CSV table of C-alpha atoms in Angstrom, one decimal:
chain,number,residue,atom,x,y,z
V,1,UNK,CA,-1.6,-6.7,7.1
V,2,UNK,CA,-2.8,-6.6,3.5
V,3,UNK,CA,-6.6,-6.6,3.3
V,4,UNK,CA,-8.4,-7.7,0.1
V,5,UNK,CA,-12.0,-8.8,-0.1
V,6,UNK,CA,-12.6,-12.1,1.6
V,7,UNK,CA,-8.9,-13.0,1.6
V,8,UNK,CA,-6.2,-13.6,-0.9
V,9,UNK,CA,-7.1,-17.1,-1.9
V,10,UNK,CA,-9.6,-16.7,-4.8
V,11,UNK,CA,-12.0,-19.2,-3.2
V,12,UNK,CA,-11.7,-17.6,0.3
V,13,UNK,CA,-15.3,-16.3,0.2
V,14,UNK,CA,-16.5,-20.0,0.2
V,15,UNK,CA,-14.7,-20.8,3.5
V,16,UNK,CA,-17.0,-21.4,6.4
V,17,UNK,CA,-15.5,-18.5,8.4
V,18,UNK,CA,-15.7,-16.0,5.6
V,19,UNK,CA,-18.4,-13.3,5.5
V,20,UNK,CA,-19.0,-12.6,1.8
V,21,UNK,CA,-22.3,-10.9,2.4
V,22,UNK,CA,-20.5,-8.1,4.2
V,23,UNK,CA,-17.7,-7.3,1.8
V,24,UNK,CA,-19.4,-4.0,0.7
V,25,UNK,CA,-20.3,-2.9,4.2
V,26,UNK,CA,-18.4,-0.4,6.4
V,27,UNK,CA,-18.7,-2.7,9.4
V,28,UNK,CA,-16.8,-5.5,7.8
V,29,UNK,CA,-13.7,-3.3,7.2
V,30,UNK,CA,-13.8,-1.5,10.5
V,31,UNK,CA,-14.0,-4.9,12.2
V,32,UNK,CA,-10.9,-6.1,10.4
V,33,UNK,CA,-9.1,-2.9,11.2
V,34,UNK,CA,-10.0,-3.2,14.9
V,35,UNK,CA,-8.6,-6.7,15.0
V,36,UNK,CA,-5.4,-5.6,13.3
V,37,UNK,CA,-5.0,-2.8,15.8
V,38,UNK,CA,-5.7,-5.2,18.6
V,39,UNK,CA,-2.6,-7.0,17.4
V,40,UNK,CA,-0.5,-3.8,17.6
V,41,UNK,CA,0.3,-4.0,13.9
V,42,UNK,CA,2.1,-1.1,12.2
V,43,UNK,CA,-0.4,-0.6,9.4
V,44,UNK,CA,-2.9,-2.2,7.1
V,45,UNK,CA,-3.0,-1.8,3.3
V,46,UNK,CA,-6.2,-1.9,1.3
V,47,UNK,CA,-6.1,-3.2,-2.3
V,48,UNK,CA,-7.7,-1.3,-5.2
V,49,UNK,CA,-7.5,-1.1,-9.0
V,50,UNK,CA,-9.2,0.4,-12.0
V,51,UNK,CA,-10.5,-2.9,-13.3
V,52,UNK,CA,-12.4,-5.9,-11.9
V,53,UNK,CA,-10.4,-8.6,-10.4
V,54,UNK,CA,-9.3,-11.3,-12.9
V,55,UNK,CA,-7.4,-14.6,-12.9
V,56,UNK,CA,-5.8,-13.5,-16.2
V,57,UNK,CA,-3.0,-11.1,-16.5
V,58,UNK,CA,-4.7,-8.7,-18.8
V,59,UNK,CA,-8.3,-9.5,-19.8
V,60,UNK,CA,-11.4,-9.9,-17.7
V,61,UNK,CA,-11.9,-13.6,-17.3
V,62,UNK,CA,-15.7,-13.7,-17.0
V,63,UNK,CA,-15.7,-15.9,-14.0
V,64,UNK,CA,-18.7,-15.8,-11.7
V,65,UNK,CA,-17.3,-18.0,-8.9
V,66,UNK,CA,-14.8,-15.6,-7.5
V,67,UNK,CA,-15.2,-12.2,-5.7
V,68,UNK,CA,-15.6,-9.4,-8.2
V,69,UNK,CA,-16.0,-5.7,-7.3
V,70,UNK,CA,-14.6,-3.7,-4.4
V,71,UNK,CA,-15.0,-0.4,-2.5
V,72,UNK,CA,-12.8,2.6,-3.1
V,73,UNK,CA,-9.7,2.1,-0.9
V,74,UNK,CA,-9.1,5.8,-0.1
V,75,UNK,CA,-12.7,6.3,0.9
V,76,UNK,CA,-12.6,3.1,3.0
V,77,UNK,CA,-9.5,4.3,4.8
V,78,UNK,CA,-11.3,7.6,5.6
V,79,UNK,CA,-14.2,5.5,7.1
V,80,UNK,CA,-11.9,3.3,9.1
V,81,UNK,CA,-9.9,6.2,10.5
V,82,UNK,CA,-12.4,7.3,13.3
V,83,UNK,CA,-13.0,3.6,14.3
V,84,UNK,CA,-9.3,3.2,15.1
V,85,UNK,CA,-6.7,5.1,17.1
V,86,UNK,CA,-3.2,3.9,16.4
V,87,UNK,CA,-2.8,1.6,13.4
V,88,UNK,CA,-1.6,3.1,10.1
V,89,UNK,CA,-4.0,3.1,7.1
V,90,UNK,CA,-2.4,2.7,3.6
V,91,UNK,CA,-5.0,2.6,0.8
V,92,UNK,CA,-4.0,1.8,-2.8
V,93,UNK,CA,-4.5,4.6,-5.4
V,94,UNK,CA,-3.3,4.4,-9.0
V,95,UNK,CA,-0.9,6.9,-10.5
V,96,UNK,CA,-2.1,6.1,-14.0
V,97,UNK,CA,-5.2,7.9,-15.4
V,98,UNK,CA,-5.6,9.6,-12.0
V,99,UNK,CA,-4.8,13.2,-11.4
V,100,UNK,CA,-2.1,13.5,-8.7
V,101,UNK,CA,-3.9,16.5,-7.2
V,102,UNK,CA,-6.9,14.4,-6.4
V,103,UNK,CA,-4.8,11.6,-4.9
V,104,UNK,CA,-2.8,14.1,-2.8
V,105,UNK,CA,-5.9,15.7,-1.3
V,106,UNK,CA,-7.5,12.3,-0.7
V,107,UNK,CA,-4.5,11.0,1.2
V,108,UNK,CA,-4.1,14.3,3.1
V,109,UNK,CA,-7.7,14.1,4.1
V,110,UNK,CA,-7.2,10.5,5.5
V,111,UNK,CA,-4.1,11.8,7.4
V,112,UNK,CA,-6.2,14.6,9.0
V,113,UNK,CA,-9.1,12.5,10.0
V,114,UNK,CA,-6.8,9.8,11.4
V,115,UNK,CA,-4.5,12.3,13.2
V,116,UNK,CA,-1.4,11.3,11.3
V,117,UNK,CA,-1.8,7.6,10.4
V,118,UNK,CA,-2.2,7.7,6.6
V,119,UNK,CA,-0.1,6.3,3.8
V,120,UNK,CA,-0.5,5.7,0.1
V,121,UNK,CA,0.4,2.6,-1.9
V,122,UNK,CA,1.2,4.1,-5.3
V,123,UNK,CA,0.4,1.7,-8.1
V,124,UNK,CA,0.6,1.8,-11.8
V,125,UNK,CA,-2.3,0.6,-14.1
V,126,UNK,CA,-0.8,-0.9,-17.2
V,127,UNK,CA,-3.7,-2.8,-18.6
V,128,UNK,CA,-5.3,-2.0,-21.9
V,129,UNK,CA,-8.8,-2.6,-20.6
V,130,UNK,CA,-8.3,-0.1,-17.8
V,131,UNK,CA,-7.2,2.6,-20.2
V,132,UNK,CA,-10.5,2.1,-22.0
V,133,UNK,CA,-12.4,3.4,-18.9
V,134,UNK,CA,-10.9,6.9,-19.5
V,135,UNK,CA,-10.4,7.2,-23.3
V,136,UNK,CA,-7.5,9.6,-23.0
V,137,UNK,CA,-4.7,7.0,-23.9
V,138,UNK,CA,-4.4,3.7,-25.7
V,139,UNK,CA,-2.3,1.0,-24.1
V,140,UNK,CA,-1.0,-2.2,-25.6
V,141,UNK,CA,-2.3,-5.5,-24.5
V,142,UNK,CA,0.0,-7.1,-21.9
V,143,UNK,CA,0.6,-10.8,-21.4
V,144,UNK,CA,2.3,-12.6,-18.5
V,145,UNK,CA,5.4,-13.1,-20.6
V,146,UNK,CA,5.2,-9.9,-22.6
V,147,UNK,CA,7.5,-7.9,-20.4
V,148,UNK,CA,10.4,-9.3,-22.5
V,149,UNK,CA,9.1,-7.4,-25.5
V,150,UNK,CA,11.1,-4.1,-25.6
V,151,UNK,CA,8.0,-2.1,-26.6
V,152,UNK,CA,6.0,-3.4,-23.7
V,153,UNK,CA,8.9,-3.0,-21.3
V,154,UNK,CA,9.2,0.6,-22.4
V,155,UNK,CA,5.5,1.1,-21.8
V,156,UNK,CA,5.8,-0.2,-18.2
V,157,UNK,CA,9.0,1.9,-17.6
V,158,UNK,CA,7.1,5.0,-18.8
V,159,UNK,CA,4.3,4.3,-16.3
V,160,UNK,CA,6.7,4.0,-13.5
V,161,UNK,CA,8.4,7.3,-14.5
V,162,UNK,CA,4.9,8.9,-14.5
V,163,UNK,CA,4.3,7.4,-11.1
V,164,UNK,CA,7.5,9.0,-9.8
V,165,UNK,CA,6.3,12.4,-11.0
V,166,UNK,CA,2.9,11.8,-9.4
V,167,UNK,CA,4.5,11.1,-6.0
V,168,UNK,CA,6.7,14.2,-6.4
V,169,UNK,CA,3.6,16.3,-7.1
V,170,UNK,CA,1.8,14.9,-4.1
V,171,UNK,CA,4.7,15.6,-1.8
V,172,UNK,CA,5.0,19.2,-3.1
V,173,UNK,CA,1.3,19.7,-2.6
V,174,UNK,CA,1.5,18.3,1.0
V,175,UNK,CA,4.2,20.9,1.5
V,176,UNK,CA,2.3,23.7,-0.3
V,177,UNK,CA,0.8,24.7,3.1
V,178,UNK,CA,3.4,25.2,5.7
V,179,UNK,CA,2.8,23.9,9.3
V,180,UNK,CA,0.9,26.7,11.1
V,181,UNK,CA,-0.5,28.2,7.9
V,182,UNK,CA,-4.0,28.1,9.4
V,183,UNK,CA,-3.9,30.7,12.2
V,184,UNK,CA,-7.7,31.4,12.9
V,185,UNK,CA,-7.0,34.9,14.4
V,186,UNK,CA,-10.5,36.1,15.2
V,187,UNK,CA,-9.4,39.7,16.4
V,188,UNK,CA,-7.6,40.4,13.1
V,189,UNK,CA,-9.9,38.4,10.9
V,190,UNK,CA,-7.0,36.4,9.4
V,191,UNK,CA,-7.9,32.7,9.0
V,192,UNK,CA,-4.7,31.8,7.1
V,193,UNK,CA,-1.3,33.3,6.8
V,194,UNK,CA,-1.1,33.7,3.0
V,195,UNK,CA,2.7,33.9,3.1
V,196,UNK,CA,2.7,30.2,4.2
V,197,UNK,CA,0.8,29.0,1.1
V,198,UNK,CA,2.9,28.2,-2.0
V,199,UNK,CA,2.5,27.5,-5.6
V,200,UNK,CA,4.4,24.3,-6.5
V,201,UNK,CA,4.6,25.1,-10.3
V,202,UNK,CA,5.4,21.5,-11.3
V,203,UNK,CA,5.9,20.9,-15.0
V,204,UNK,CA,6.7,17.4,-16.2
V,205,UNK,CA,6.3,15.1,-19.2
V,206,UNK,CA,2.7,13.9,-18.3
V,207,UNK,CA,1.2,16.8,-16.4
V,208,UNK,CA,1.7,20.3,-15.0
V,209,UNK,CA,0.4,21.3,-11.5
V,210,UNK,CA,0.4,24.8,-10.2
V,211,UNK,CA,-1.0,24.3,-6.6
V,212,UNK,CA,-1.3,25.1,-3.8
V,213,UNK,CA,-3.4,22.2,-2.4
V,214,UNK,CA,-6.9,22.8,-1.2
V,215,UNK,CA,-6.1,20.8,2.0
V,216,UNK,CA,-3.8,22.1,4.7
V,217,UNK,CA,-0.5,20.2,5.3
V,218,UNK,CA,-1.2,16.8,6.7
V,219,UNK,CA,-0.3,16.1,10.4
V,220,UNK,CA,2.6,13.9,9.3
V,221,UNK,CA,3.9,16.6,7.0
V,222,UNK,CA,4.0,14.0,4.3
V,223,UNK,CA,2.1,10.7,4.6
V,224,UNK,CA,4.3,7.7,3.9
V,225,UNK,CA,4.4,6.3,0.3
V,226,UNK,CA,4.6,2.6,-0.3
V,227,UNK,CA,5.1,0.5,-3.4
V,228,UNK,CA,5.0,-3.2,-4.4
V,229,UNK,CA,8.0,-4.2,-6.4
V,230,UNK,CA,8.9,-7.4,-8.2
V,231,UNK,CA,12.0,-6.5,-10.2
V,232,UNK,CA,14.6,-3.9,-11.2
V,233,UNK,CA,12.3,-1.2,-12.6
V,234,UNK,CA,9.9,-1.0,-9.6
V,235,UNK,CA,12.9,-1.4,-7.3
V,236,UNK,CA,14.3,1.8,-8.9
V,237,UNK,CA,11.0,3.5,-8.5
V,238,UNK,CA,10.8,2.6,-4.8
V,239,UNK,CA,14.4,3.7,-4.2
V,240,UNK,CA,13.6,7.1,-5.7
V,241,UNK,CA,10.0,7.7,-4.6
V,242,UNK,CA,8.8,5.5,-1.8
V,243,UNK,CA,9.3,5.3,2.0
V,244,UNK,CA,8.3,1.6,2.2
V,245,UNK,CA,8.6,-1.2,-0.4
V,246,UNK,CA,6.9,-4.5,-0.4
V,247,UNK,CA,8.9,-7.3,-2.0
V,248,UNK,CA,8.2,-10.9,-2.9
V,249,UNK,CA,11.1,-13.2,-2.0
V,250,UNK,CA,10.9,-17.0,-2.5
V,251,UNK,CA,13.1,-17.8,0.5
V,252,UNK,CA,15.6,-16.3,2.9
V,253,UNK,CA,18.4,-16.3,0.4
V,254,UNK,CA,16.2,-14.6,-2.2
V,255,UNK,CA,15.2,-12.0,0.4
V,256,UNK,CA,18.9,-11.2,1.0
V,257,UNK,CA,19.5,-10.8,-2.7
V,258,UNK,CA,16.5,-8.5,-3.1
V,259,UNK,CA,17.6,-6.4,-0.2
V,260,UNK,CA,21.0,-6.0,-1.8
V,261,UNK,CA,19.4,-5.0,-5.1
V,262,UNK,CA,17.3,-2.4,-3.5
V,263,UNK,CA,20.1,-1.0,-1.4
V,264,UNK,CA,22.2,-0.7,-4.6
V,265,UNK,CA,19.2,1.1,-6.3
V,266,UNK,CA,19.1,3.5,-3.4
V,267,UNK,CA,22.8,4.3,-3.7
V,268,UNK,CA,22.4,4.8,-7.5
V,269,UNK,CA,19.5,7.1,-6.9
V,270,UNK,CA,21.4,9.2,-4.4
V,271,UNK,CA,18.4,8.8,-2.1
V,272,UNK,CA,17.8,11.8,0.2
V,273,UNK,CA,14.6,10.7,1.9
V,274,UNK,CA,16.2,8.4,4.5
V,275,UNK,CA,16.6,4.6,4.3
V,276,UNK,CA,13.9,2.8,2.5
V,277,UNK,CA,12.0,0.3,4.7
V,278,UNK,CA,11.8,-3.1,3.1
V,279,UNK,CA,8.9,-5.4,3.9
V,280,UNK,CA,8.5,-8.9,2.6
V,281,UNK,CA,5.1,-10.1,1.4
V,282,UNK,CA,3.8,-13.5,2.4
V,283,UNK,CA,0.4,-15.1,1.9
V,284,UNK,CA,-0.5,-17.0,5.1
V,285,UNK,CA,-2.9,-19.9,5.8
V,286,UNK,CA,-2.9,-20.6,9.5
V,287,UNK,CA,-4.4,-23.5,11.5
V,288,UNK,CA,-3.7,-25.3,14.7
V,289,UNK,CA,-1.5,-27.8,12.8
V,290,UNK,CA,0.5,-27.7,9.6
V,291,UNK,CA,-1.5,-30.6,8.2
V,292,UNK,CA,-4.8,-28.8,8.9
V,293,UNK,CA,-3.5,-25.6,7.2
V,294,UNK,CA,-2.3,-27.6,4.1
V,295,UNK,CA,-5.6,-29.5,4.0
V,296,UNK,CA,-7.6,-26.2,4.1
V,297,UNK,CA,-5.5,-24.7,1.3
V,298,UNK,CA,-6.0,-27.9,-0.8
V,299,UNK,CA,-9.8,-27.7,-0.2
V,300,UNK,CA,-9.9,-24.1,-1.4
V,301,UNK,CA,-7.8,-25.0,-4.4
V,302,UNK,CA,-10.2,-27.7,-5.3
V,303,UNK,CA,-13.2,-25.3,-5.0
V,304,UNK,CA,-11.4,-22.9,-7.3
V,305,UNK,CA,-10.6,-25.6,-9.8
V,306,UNK,CA,-6.8,-25.1,-9.8
V,307,UNK,CA,-3.8,-24.7,-7.5
V,308,UNK,CA,-3.5,-21.2,-6.2
V,309,UNK,CA,0.0,-20.0,-7.1
V,310,UNK,CA,0.3,-16.2,-6.3
V,311,UNK,CA,3.1,-13.8,-6.8
V,312,UNK,CA,4.4,-14.4,-3.3
V,313,UNK,CA,5.6,-17.3,-1.1
V,314,UNK,CA,2.6,-19.1,0.5
V,315,UNK,CA,3.0,-20.2,4.1
V,316,UNK,CA,0.7,-23.0,5.3
V,317,UNK,CA,1.2,-23.9,8.9
V,318,UNK,CA,0.8,-22.8,12.5
V,319,UNK,CA,1.1,-19.3,14.0
V,320,UNK,CA,4.2,-20.5,15.9
V,321,UNK,CA,5.7,-21.8,12.7
V,322,UNK,CA,5.1,-18.5,10.9
V,323,UNK,CA,6.7,-16.6,13.8
V,324,UNK,CA,9.8,-18.8,13.4
V,325,UNK,CA,10.0,-18.1,9.7
V,326,UNK,CA,9.6,-14.3,10.3
V,327,UNK,CA,12.4,-14.3,12.8
V,328,UNK,CA,14.6,-16.4,10.5
V,329,UNK,CA,14.1,-14.2,7.4
V,330,UNK,CA,14.8,-11.1,9.4
V,331,UNK,CA,18.5,-12.0,9.2
V,332,UNK,CA,18.3,-11.2,5.4
V,333,UNK,CA,18.1,-7.5,6.2
V,334,UNK,CA,14.3,-7.1,6.1
V,335,UNK,CA,12.6,-4.4,8.1
V,336,UNK,CA,9.3,-6.1,8.4
V,337,UNK,CA,6.6,-8.1,6.7
V,338,UNK,CA,3.3,-7.5,5.0
V,339,UNK,CA,1.1,-10.5,5.6
V,340,UNK,CA,-1.7,-11.4,3.1
V,341,UNK,CA,-4.3,-13.5,4.9
V,342,UNK,CA,-5.5,-16.4,2.8
V,343,UNK,CA,-9.0,-16.2,4.4
V,344,UNK,CA,-10.5,-13.3,6.2
V,345,UNK,CA,-11.1,-12.8,9.1
V,346,UNK,CA,-9.7,-16.1,10.4
V,347,UNK,CA,-6.1,-15.7,9.2
V,348,UNK,CA,-6.0,-12.1,10.5
V,349,UNK,CA,-7.1,-13.3,13.9
V,350,UNK,CA,-4.5,-16.1,13.8
V,351,UNK,CA,-1.9,-13.5,13.3
V,352,UNK,CA,-3.0,-11.1,16.0
V,353,UNK,CA,-3.8,-13.8,18.6
V,354,UNK,CA,-1.1,-16.4,17.7
V,355,UNK,CA,1.8,-15.0,15.7
V,356,UNK,CA,2.0,-11.7,17.6
V,357,UNK,CA,2.2,-13.3,21.1
V,358,UNK,CA,4.9,-15.7,19.8
V,359,UNK,CA,7.0,-12.8,18.5
V,360,UNK,CA,6.4,-10.9,21.8
V,361,UNK,CA,7.6,-13.9,23.7
V,362,UNK,CA,10.8,-13.9,21.6
V,363,UNK,CA,11.3,-10.2,22.4
V,364,UNK,CA,10.8,-9.3,18.7
V,365,UNK,CA,7.5,-7.3,18.8
V,366,UNK,CA,6.1,-4.4,20.7
V,367,UNK,CA,3.9,-4.8,23.7
V,368,UNK,CA,2.2,-1.4,23.1
V,369,UNK,CA,2.1,1.2,20.5
V,370,UNK,CA,5.0,3.6,21.0
V,371,UNK,CA,3.9,6.3,18.6
V,372,UNK,CA,0.7,8.0,17.5
V,373,UNK,CA,1.6,8.5,13.9
V,374,UNK,CA,2.5,6.0,11.1
V,375,UNK,CA,5.8,7.8,10.5
V,376,UNK,CA,6.5,7.4,14.2
V,377,UNK,CA,5.8,3.7,14.1
V,378,UNK,CA,8.2,3.3,11.2
V,379,UNK,CA,10.9,5.4,12.7
V,380,UNK,CA,10.6,8.1,10.1
V,381,UNK,CA,11.1,11.8,11.2
V,382,UNK,CA,8.6,14.5,10.5
V,383,UNK,CA,9.9,16.1,7.3
V,384,UNK,CA,10.9,19.7,7.0
V,385,UNK,CA,8.7,21.8,4.7
V,386,UNK,CA,10.7,22.6,1.6
V,387,UNK,CA,8.9,25.9,1.0
V,388,UNK,CA,9.4,27.1,4.5
V,389,UNK,CA,13.1,26.3,4.3
V,390,UNK,CA,13.3,28.3,1.1
V,391,UNK,CA,11.4,31.2,2.5
V,392,UNK,CA,13.4,31.3,5.7
C-alpha cells in the first residue's frame, strides 16, 4: 500500500471521507498503518521528496487548491513502528543531496524500533529547484519531454549512478557492525566486541565514507531497498541495487514486457542479491459498483479542474473487480502489487475489507502473517555479513 497525503488523486482532500485536518498528525498515519496491517499487507510505503508537491514536472505550480507539504517519511515510519507489529514500513528517502550515512542510520533505526520491518525506497531528486535548497550543485531545468535531450538524459543517468553508490554505502554501513557485536559483558566491562566493528572505506565518484556506522547492525541484517522504475535506466538501477522494484504497466501484456526487460537487466548485471521482486503499481478508486467508482473519480476530476492522468494505470471499480485484475495480471510474472489509494482512508479500507477477502477466497492471499520481518514476508533470506565472512 502506497500512502501519500489524503490520497493519490489531487482533489482527494475534498472528498467527504477524507480527513485533511489530520494530515500532519501522528494519529492519522498510525491509523492508516493499523488498517493496512489489519488487511495482512506485506508493507506500506510513505512518499517524500525535497520539494513541495506540484502538478508540473519541474517548477512549483503555485496552486492553493491541492495538498502541499508533508511530514518526513523516515521519521513517520519510526513513529508508526511501535503502533504496529507485523507490517513492513518503507519510507522514501532521496539519494541526491542527502548523505548516505544519514539515510543508513535512519533506516537502521526504523529497523531496530520495528524489530525488523524496515525498508527504504531509494529515490533520486533531479529537479533544479530542489538543488537550490542545498546550494552545493546546480542542476538543469527538466521538462516532461526533456529526457530525449542527451545532456538531460546524462544528468539523470548520473543521479542513478550516484544512487547506486548510496545504496552500496548503506549496505556496507549496515554490515559494519557484525551480528553479536554488542556483548554487554558486565563482569569484564566490555560493551562491544571491537573486532566486530569495521571500517567500510568506500571511495566513489560522489563521496567517500569511512564508517563504521553509529547504529548496530539492523535486525534484518540489511533492510530491503525498493525503487520505482519507469524505463531502462531505472530498471538497470533496480536490477543492480534494489530488492523490490515498483513498475507501472499499462496492461497485462505491458506488464509481461516490463518483467522481461527487468529480468534481462538482472542477467546483464550479474545480480548476486537474489531475484528482484517485481510489484506493479496501480491507482485504485473503489466503490460498491463500477459506475459509482467512475462517477466519484469524475467528480474529483471536476473539482481539480482537469482529468487526473497519473503515471500508472487507474482502476475504477469494485473490490471484487480489482481482485480479478490482480489475479489476471499475476500471469505476467509479477510478484505482487503496490496499490495507490485514490482517496484515503476509504480506498485503503476497501482494499483491506474487500479486495483481501476476495483474494483469500481464491486461495491467493495469506490468512495470517507468516513471518515477523519484512525480509521474511518477501521470502528474502537474512544476509551474511560481508566483513564477518572476510574476517572468518
